[in-house]
PDB file of C-alpha atoms in Angstrom:
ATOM      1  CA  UNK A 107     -16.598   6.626   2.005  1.00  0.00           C
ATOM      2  CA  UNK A 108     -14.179   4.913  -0.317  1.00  0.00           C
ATOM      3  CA  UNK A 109     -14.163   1.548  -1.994  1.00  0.00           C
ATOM      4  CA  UNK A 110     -10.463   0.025  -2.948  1.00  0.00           C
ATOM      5  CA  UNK A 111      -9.481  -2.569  -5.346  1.00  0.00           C
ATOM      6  CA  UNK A 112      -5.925  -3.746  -5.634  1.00  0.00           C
ATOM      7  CA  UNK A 113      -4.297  -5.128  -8.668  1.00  0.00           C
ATOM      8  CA  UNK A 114      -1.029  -6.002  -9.998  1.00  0.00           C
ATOM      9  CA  UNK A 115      -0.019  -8.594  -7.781  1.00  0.00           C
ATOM     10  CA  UNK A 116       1.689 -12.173  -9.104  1.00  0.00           C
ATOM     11  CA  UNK A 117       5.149 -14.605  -9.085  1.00  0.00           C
ATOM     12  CA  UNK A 118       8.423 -12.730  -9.473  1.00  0.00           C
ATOM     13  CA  UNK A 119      11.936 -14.210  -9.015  1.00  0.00           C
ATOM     14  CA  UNK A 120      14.257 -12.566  -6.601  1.00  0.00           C
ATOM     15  CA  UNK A 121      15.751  -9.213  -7.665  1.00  0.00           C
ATOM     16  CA  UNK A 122      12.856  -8.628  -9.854  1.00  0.00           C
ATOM     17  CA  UNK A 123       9.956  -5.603  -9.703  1.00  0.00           C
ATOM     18  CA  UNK A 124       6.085  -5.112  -9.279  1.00  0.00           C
ATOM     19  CA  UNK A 125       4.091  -2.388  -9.491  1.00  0.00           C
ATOM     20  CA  UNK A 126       0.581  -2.968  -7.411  1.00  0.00           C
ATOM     21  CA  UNK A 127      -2.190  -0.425  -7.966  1.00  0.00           C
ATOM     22  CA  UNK A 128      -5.416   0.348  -5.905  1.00  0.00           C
ATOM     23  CA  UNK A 129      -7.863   1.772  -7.678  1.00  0.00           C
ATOM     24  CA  UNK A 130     -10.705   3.973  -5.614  1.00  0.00           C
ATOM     25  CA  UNK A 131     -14.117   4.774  -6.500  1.00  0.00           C
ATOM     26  CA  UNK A 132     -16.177   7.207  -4.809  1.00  0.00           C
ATOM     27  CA  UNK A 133     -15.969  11.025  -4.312  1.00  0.00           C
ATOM     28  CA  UNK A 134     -12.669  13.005  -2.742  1.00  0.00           C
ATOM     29  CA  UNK A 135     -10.124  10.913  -3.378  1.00  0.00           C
ATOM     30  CA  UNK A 136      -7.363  13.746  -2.636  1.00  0.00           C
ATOM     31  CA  UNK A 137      -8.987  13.692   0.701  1.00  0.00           C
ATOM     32  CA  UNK A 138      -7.892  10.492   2.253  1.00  0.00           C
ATOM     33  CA  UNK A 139      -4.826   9.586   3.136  1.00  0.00           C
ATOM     34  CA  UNK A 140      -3.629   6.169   1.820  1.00  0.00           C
ATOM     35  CA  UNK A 141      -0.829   3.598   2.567  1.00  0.00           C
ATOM     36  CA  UNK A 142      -0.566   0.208   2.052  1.00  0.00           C
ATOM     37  CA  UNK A 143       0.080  -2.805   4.456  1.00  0.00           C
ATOM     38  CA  UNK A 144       1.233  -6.408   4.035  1.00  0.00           C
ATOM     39  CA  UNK A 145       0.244 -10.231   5.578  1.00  0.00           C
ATOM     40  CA  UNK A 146       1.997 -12.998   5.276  1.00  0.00           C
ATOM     41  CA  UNK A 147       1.091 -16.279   6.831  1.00  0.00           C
ATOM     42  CA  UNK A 148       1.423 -16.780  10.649  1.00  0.00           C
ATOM     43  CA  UNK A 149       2.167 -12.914  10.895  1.00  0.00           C
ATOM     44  CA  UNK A 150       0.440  -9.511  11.675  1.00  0.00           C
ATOM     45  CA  UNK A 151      -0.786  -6.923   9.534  1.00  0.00           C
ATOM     46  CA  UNK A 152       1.873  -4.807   8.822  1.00  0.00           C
ATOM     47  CA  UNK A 153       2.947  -1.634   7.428  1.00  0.00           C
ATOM     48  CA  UNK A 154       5.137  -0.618   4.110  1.00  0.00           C
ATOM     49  CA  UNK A 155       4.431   2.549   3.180  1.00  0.00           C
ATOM     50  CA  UNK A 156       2.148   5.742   3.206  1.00  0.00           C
ATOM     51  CA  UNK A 157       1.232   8.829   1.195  1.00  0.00           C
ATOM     52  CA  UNK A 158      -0.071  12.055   2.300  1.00  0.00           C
ATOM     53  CA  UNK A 159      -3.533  13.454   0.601  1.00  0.00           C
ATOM     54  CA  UNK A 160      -1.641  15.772  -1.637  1.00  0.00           C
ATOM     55  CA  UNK A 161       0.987  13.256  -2.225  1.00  0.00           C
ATOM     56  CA  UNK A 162       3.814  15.332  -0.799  1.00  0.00           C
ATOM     57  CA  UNK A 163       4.890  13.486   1.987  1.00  0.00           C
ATOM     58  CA  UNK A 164       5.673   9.690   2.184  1.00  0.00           C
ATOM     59  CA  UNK A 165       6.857   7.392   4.697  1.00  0.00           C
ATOM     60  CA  UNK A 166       8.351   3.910   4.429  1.00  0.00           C
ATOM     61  CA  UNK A 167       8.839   0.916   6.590  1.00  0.00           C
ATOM     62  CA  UNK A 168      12.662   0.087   6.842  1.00  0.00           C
ATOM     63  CA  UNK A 169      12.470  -3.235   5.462  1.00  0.00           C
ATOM     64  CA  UNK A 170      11.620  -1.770   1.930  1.00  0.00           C
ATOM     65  CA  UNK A 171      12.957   1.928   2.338  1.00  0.00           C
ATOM     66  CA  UNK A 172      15.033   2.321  -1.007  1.00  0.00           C
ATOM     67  CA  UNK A 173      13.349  -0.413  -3.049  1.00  0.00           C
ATOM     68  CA  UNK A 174       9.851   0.393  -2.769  1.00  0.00           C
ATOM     69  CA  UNK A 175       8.073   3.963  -4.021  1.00  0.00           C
ATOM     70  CA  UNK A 176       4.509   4.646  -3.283  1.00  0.00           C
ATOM     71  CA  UNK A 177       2.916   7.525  -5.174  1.00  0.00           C
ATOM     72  CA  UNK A 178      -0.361   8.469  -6.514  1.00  0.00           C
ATOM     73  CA  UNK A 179      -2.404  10.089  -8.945  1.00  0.00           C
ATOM     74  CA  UNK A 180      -5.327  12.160  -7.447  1.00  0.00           C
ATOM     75  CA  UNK A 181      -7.314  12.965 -10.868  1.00  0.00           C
ATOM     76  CA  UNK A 182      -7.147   8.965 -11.428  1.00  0.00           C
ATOM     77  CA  UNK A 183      -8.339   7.971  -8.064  1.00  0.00           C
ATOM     78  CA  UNK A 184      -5.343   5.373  -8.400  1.00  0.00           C
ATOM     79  CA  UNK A 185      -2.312   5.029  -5.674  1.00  0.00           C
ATOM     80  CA  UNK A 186       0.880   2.483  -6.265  1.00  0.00           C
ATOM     81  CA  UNK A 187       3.679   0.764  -5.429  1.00  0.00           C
ATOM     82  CA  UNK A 188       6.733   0.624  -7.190  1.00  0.00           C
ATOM     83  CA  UNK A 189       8.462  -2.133  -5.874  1.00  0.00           C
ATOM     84  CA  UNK A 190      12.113  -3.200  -6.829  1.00  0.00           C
ATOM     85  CA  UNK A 191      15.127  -5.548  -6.089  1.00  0.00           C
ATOM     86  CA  UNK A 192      12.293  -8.096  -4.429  1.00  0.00           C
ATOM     87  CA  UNK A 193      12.964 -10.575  -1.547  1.00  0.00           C
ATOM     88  CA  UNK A 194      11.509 -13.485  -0.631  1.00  0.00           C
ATOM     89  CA  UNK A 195      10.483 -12.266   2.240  1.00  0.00           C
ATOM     90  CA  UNK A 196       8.172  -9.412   0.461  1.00  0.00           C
ATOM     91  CA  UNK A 197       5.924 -12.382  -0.422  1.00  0.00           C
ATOM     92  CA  UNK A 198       3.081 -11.416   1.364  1.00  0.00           C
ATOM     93  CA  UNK A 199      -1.044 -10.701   0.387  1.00  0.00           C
ATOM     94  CA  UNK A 200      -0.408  -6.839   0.341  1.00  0.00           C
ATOM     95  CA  UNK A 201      -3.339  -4.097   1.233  1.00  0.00           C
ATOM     96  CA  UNK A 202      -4.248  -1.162   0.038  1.00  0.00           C
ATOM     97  CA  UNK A 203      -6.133   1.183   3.016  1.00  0.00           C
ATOM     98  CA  UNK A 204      -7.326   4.635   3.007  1.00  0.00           C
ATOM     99  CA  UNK A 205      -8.455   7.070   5.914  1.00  0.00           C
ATOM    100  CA  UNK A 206      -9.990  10.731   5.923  1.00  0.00           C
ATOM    101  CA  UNK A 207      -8.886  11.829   9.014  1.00  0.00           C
ATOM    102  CA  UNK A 208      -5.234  10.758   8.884  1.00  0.00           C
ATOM    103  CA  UNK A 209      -2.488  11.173   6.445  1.00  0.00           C
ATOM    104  CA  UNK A 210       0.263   9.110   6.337  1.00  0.00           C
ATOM    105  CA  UNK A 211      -0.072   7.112   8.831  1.00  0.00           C
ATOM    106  CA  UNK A 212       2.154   4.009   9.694  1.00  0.00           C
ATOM    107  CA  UNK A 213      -0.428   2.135  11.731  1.00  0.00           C
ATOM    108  CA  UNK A 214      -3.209  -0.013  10.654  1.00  0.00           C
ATOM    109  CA  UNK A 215      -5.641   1.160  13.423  1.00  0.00           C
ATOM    110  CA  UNK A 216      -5.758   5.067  11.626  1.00  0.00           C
ATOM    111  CA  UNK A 217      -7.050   3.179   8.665  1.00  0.00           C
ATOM    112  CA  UNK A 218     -10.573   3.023   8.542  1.00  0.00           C
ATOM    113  CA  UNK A 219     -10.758   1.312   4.586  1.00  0.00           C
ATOM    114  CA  UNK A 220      -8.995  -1.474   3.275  1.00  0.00           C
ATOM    115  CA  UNK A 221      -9.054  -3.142  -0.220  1.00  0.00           C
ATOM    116  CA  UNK A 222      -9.350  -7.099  -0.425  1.00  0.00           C
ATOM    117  CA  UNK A 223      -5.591  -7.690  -1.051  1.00  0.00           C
ATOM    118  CA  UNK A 224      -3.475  -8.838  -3.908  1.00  0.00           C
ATOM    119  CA  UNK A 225      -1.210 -11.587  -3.944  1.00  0.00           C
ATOM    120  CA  UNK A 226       2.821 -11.150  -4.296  1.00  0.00           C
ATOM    121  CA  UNK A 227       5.447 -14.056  -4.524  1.00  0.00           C
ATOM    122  CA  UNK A 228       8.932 -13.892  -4.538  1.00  0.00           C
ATOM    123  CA  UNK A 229      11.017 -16.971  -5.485  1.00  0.00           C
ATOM    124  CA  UNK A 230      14.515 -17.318  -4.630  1.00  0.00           C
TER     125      UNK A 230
END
């Protein structure tokens, strides 16, 4: 079992950058495989991007493949994203979620923990 906390979140103009963090507690970190997932009003759940457990591997949704970079850092039980040349459309509550038994997965259902969100803006 694994807690998640996101942070970083805020109002940035268009063109601008954010880096979000979600910070685990709890034991094996390097065993869960982590992604994160955005809402905005009026709209499903959905994904951005995804890390593998070792951090090897990482998948992206097309709408932010190129400007966003997820990574993470296994001995701080911390995992990111790096996001860059922001739309208004990225303005969205965005989720950090974890899951033992997959890794890297692009669909919400695999994800058995989620974090309580952090809010991002984008103004034109």
């Amino acid at each position: 079992q694994v807690q998640l906390v996101e942070s970083g979140g805020g109002l940035v103009q268009a063109g601008g950058s954010l880096r979000l963090s979600c910070a685990a507690s709890g034991r094996t970190f390097s065993s869960y495989g982590l992604g994160w997932f955005r809402q905005s009003p009026g709209k499903e759940r959905e994904f951005v991007a995804a890390i593998s457990r070792g951090g090897g591997s990482t998948y992206y949704a097309d709408s932010v493949k190129g400007r966003f970079t997820i990574s993470r850092d296994n001995a701080k039980n911390t995992v990111y994203l790096q996001m860059n040349s922001l739309k208004p459309e990225d303005t969205a509550v965005y989720y950090c979620a974890a899951d033992r038994n997959y890794s890297g997965s692009r669909y919400k259902d695999s994800y058995s923990y989620w974090g309580q969100g952090t809010q991002v803006t984008v103004s034109s």
